[in-house]
Short mmCIF file of C-alpha atoms in Angstrom, two decimals:
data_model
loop_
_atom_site.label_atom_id
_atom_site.label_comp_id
_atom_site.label_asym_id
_atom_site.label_seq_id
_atom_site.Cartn_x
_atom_site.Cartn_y
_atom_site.Cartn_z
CA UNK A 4 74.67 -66.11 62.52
CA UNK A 5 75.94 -62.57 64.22
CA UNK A 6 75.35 -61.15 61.00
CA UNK A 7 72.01 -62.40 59.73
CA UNK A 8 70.85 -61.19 63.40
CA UNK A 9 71.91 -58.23 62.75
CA UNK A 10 70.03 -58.03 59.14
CA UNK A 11 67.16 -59.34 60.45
CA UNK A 12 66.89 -56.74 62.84
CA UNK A 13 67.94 -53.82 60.36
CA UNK A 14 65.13 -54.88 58.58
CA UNK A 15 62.97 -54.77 61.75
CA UNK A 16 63.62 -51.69 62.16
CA UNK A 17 63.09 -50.36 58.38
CA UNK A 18 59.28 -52.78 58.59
CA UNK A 19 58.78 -50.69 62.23
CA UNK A 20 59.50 -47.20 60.14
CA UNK A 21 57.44 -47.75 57.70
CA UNK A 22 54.11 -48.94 59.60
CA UNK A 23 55.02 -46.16 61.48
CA UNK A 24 55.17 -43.78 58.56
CA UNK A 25 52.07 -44.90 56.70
CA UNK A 26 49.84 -44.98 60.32
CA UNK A 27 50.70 -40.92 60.03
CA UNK A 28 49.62 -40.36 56.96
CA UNK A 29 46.34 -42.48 57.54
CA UNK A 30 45.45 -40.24 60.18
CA UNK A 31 47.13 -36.86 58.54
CA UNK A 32 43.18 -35.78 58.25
CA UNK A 33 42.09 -36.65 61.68
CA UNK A 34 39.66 -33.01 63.12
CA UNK A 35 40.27 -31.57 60.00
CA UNK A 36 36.85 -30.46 58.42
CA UNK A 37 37.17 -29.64 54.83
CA UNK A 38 35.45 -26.27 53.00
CA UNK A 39 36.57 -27.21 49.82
CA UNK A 40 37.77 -29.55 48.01
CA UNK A 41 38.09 -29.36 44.06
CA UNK A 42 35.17 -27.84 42.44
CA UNK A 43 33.18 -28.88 45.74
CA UNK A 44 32.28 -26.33 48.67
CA UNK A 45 30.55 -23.35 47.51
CA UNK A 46 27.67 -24.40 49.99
CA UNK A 47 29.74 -24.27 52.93
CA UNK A 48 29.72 -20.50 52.37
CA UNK A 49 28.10 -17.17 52.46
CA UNK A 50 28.78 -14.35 49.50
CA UNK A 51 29.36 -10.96 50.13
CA UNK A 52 30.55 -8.56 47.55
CA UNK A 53 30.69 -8.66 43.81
CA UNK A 54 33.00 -11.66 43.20
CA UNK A 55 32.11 -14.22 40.70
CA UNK A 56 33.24 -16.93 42.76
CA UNK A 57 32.03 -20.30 40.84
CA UNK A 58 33.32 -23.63 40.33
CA UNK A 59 35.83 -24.07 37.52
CA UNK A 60 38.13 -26.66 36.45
CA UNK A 61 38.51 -28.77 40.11
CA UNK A 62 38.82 -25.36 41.70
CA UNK A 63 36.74 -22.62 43.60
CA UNK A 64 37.62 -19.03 41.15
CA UNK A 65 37.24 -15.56 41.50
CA UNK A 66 38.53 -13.22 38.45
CA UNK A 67 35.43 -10.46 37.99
CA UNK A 68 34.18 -7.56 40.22
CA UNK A 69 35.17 -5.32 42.09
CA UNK A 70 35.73 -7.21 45.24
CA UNK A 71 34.19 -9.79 47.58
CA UNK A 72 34.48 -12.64 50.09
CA UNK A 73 33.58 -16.49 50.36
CA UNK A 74 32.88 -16.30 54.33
CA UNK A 75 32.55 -19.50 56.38
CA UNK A 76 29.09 -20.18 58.19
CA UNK A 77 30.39 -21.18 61.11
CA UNK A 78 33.16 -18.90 64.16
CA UNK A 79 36.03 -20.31 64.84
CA UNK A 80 38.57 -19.06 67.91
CA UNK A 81 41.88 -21.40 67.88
CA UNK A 82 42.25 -23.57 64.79
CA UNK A 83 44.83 -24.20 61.75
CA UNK A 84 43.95 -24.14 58.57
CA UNK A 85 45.60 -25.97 55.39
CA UNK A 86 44.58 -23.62 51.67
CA UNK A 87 46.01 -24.77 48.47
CA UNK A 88 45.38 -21.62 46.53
CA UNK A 89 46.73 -20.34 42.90
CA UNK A 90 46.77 -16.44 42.08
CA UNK A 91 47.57 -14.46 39.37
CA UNK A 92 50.73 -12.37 40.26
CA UNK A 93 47.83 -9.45 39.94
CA UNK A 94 46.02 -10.92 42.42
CA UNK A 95 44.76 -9.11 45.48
CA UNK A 96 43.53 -11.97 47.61
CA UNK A 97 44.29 -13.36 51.20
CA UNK A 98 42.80 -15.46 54.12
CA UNK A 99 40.78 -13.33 56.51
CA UNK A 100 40.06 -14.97 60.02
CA UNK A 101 37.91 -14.50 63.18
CA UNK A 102 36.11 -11.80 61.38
CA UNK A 103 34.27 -9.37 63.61
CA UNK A 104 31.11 -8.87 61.41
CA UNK A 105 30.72 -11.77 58.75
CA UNK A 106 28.37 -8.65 57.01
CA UNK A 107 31.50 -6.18 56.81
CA UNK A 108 34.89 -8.09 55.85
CA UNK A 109 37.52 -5.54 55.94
CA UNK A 110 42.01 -6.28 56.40
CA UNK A 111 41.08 -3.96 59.90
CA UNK A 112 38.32 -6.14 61.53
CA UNK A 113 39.89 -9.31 60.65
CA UNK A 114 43.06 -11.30 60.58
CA UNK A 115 44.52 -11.79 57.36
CA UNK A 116 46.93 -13.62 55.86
CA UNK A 117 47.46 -11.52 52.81
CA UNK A 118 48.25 -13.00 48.97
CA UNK A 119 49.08 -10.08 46.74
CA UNK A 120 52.56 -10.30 45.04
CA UNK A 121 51.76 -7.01 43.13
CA UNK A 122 51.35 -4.87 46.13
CA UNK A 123 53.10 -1.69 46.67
CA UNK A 124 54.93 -2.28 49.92
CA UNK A 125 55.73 -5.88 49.10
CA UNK A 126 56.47 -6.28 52.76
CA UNK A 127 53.12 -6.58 53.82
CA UNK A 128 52.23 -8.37 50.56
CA UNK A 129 51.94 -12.02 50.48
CA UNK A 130 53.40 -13.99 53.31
CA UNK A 131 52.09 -11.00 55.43
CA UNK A 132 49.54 -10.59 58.35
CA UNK A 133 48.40 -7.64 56.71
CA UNK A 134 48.55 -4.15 59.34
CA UNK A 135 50.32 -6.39 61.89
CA UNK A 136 53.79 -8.56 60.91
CA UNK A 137 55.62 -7.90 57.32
CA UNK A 138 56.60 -11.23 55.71
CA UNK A 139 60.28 -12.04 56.04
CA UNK A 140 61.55 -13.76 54.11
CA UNK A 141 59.12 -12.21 51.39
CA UNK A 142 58.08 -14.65 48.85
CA UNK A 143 55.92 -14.93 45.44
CA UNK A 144 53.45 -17.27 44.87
CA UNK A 145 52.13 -15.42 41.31
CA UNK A 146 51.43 -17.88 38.98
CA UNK A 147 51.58 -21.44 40.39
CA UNK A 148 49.99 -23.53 43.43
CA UNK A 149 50.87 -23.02 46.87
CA UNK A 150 50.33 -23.77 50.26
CA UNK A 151 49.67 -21.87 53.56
CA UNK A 152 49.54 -23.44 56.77
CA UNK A 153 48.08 -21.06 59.30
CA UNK A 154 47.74 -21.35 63.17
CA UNK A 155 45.44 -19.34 65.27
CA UNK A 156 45.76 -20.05 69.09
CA UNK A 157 44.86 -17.71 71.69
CA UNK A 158 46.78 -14.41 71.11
CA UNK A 159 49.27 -16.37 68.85
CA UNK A 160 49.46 -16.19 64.30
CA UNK A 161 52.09 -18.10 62.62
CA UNK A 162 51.88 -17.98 58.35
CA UNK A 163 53.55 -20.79 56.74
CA UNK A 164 53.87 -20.06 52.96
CA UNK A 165 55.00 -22.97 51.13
CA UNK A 166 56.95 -24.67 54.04
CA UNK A 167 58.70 -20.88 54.96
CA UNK A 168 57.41 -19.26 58.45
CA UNK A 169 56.92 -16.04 56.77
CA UNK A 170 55.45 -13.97 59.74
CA UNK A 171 54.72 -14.71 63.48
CA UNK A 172 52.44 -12.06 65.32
CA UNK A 173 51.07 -12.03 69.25
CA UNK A 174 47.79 -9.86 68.82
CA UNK A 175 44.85 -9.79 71.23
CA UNK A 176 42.27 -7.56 68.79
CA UNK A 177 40.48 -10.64 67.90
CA UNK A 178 39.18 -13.64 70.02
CA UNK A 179 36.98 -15.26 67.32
CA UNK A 180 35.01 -15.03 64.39
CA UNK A 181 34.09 -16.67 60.64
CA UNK A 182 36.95 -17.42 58.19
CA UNK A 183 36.63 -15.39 54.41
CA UNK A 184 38.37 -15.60 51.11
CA UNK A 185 39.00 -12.66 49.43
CA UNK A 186 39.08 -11.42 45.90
CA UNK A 187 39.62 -7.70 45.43
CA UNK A 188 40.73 -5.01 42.84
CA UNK A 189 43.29 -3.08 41.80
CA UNK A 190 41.42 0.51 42.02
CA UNK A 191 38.88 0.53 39.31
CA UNK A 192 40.50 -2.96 37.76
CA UNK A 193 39.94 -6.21 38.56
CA UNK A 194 42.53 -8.16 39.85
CA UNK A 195 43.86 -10.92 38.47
CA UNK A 196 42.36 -14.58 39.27
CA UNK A 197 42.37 -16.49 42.21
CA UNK A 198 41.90 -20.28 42.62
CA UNK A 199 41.44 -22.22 45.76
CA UNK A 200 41.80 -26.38 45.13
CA UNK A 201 41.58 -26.91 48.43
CA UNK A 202 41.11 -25.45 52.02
CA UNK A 203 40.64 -27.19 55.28
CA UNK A 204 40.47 -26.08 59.35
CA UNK A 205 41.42 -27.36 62.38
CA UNK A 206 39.35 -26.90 65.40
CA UNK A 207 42.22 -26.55 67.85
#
């Protein structure tokens, strides 16, 4: 009897776990608004630049031009944000945030969390809050899909590449302003592609 009590409530325990478990991931999307998902989002954006940003195989794409943004509509000031993003190991791309003119999108009057594993100074390449916090450790996402997980809060930026805290930064330039994708060139070439499957923000 001792021991079937004792099963019984193992397997209590497991049951609890589980409900427990599967009542986070049904609410793992709670506040967040989505910008894109798949081929879907292209309207929740405003062009500026060159790029030929365009829907393409469940994915948003940039690969021609010589450089240009998908900027959000709307300002945010504290939020996260969750990208799935694929780029060429050419690529010169990144997350820009709380932009100060959503007419001018520059790496000096925004935040960004830079993706460009080709860059000179691979330090402030991908992983990197570009100007601000070199990425340690500094990792490559050329070539396959990956994940940053971004939090903007007051004065504080933490860049999550992949599940790695890449860079950390306290900065007080910017209080708030529209998020932007970025595709850009490599002088007079084109850079290579980049893909974004899916990208979602957090009003925090």
């Amino acid at each position: 009897m001792k021991r079937m009590s004792i099963v019984t409530l193992g397997l209590l325990v497991i049951g609890l776990t589980v409900l427990s478990g599967a009542y986070v991931f049904g609410q793992s999307d709670a506040g967040w608004v989505t910008l894109i998902d798949g081929a879907k989002g292209l309207d929740n954006w405003n062009r500026v630049g060159d790029a030929n940003w365009r829907a393409e195989d469940g994915a948003i794409v940039a690969d021609k031009g010589k450089g240009g943004f998908l900027v959000t509509k709307s300002s945010y000031k504290d939020f996260q944000i969750r990208a799935e993003f694929w780029a060429n190991p050419r690529a010169n791309s990144g997350i820009y945030m709380r932009c100060a003119d959503p007419a001018v999108i520059t790496d000096k009057s925004c935040y960004e969390a830079n993706i460009y594993d080709d860059r000179a100074d691979p330090s402030f390449g991908t992983g990197a809050i570009q100007h601000i916090t070199k990425a340690s450790p500094m990792l490559k996402a050329g070539g396959k899909w990956s994940t940053y997980e971004i939090t903007v809060k007051g004065s504080q930026i933490v860049l999550v590449l992949n599940g790695v805290r890449t860079a950390e930064a306290t900065d007080t330039k910017f209080a708030s302003g529209p998020i932007a994708l970025h595709f850009g060139s490599h002088g007079k070439e084109p850079g290579g592609a980049i893909k974004f499957r899916k990208v979602q923000i957090k009003p925090l």
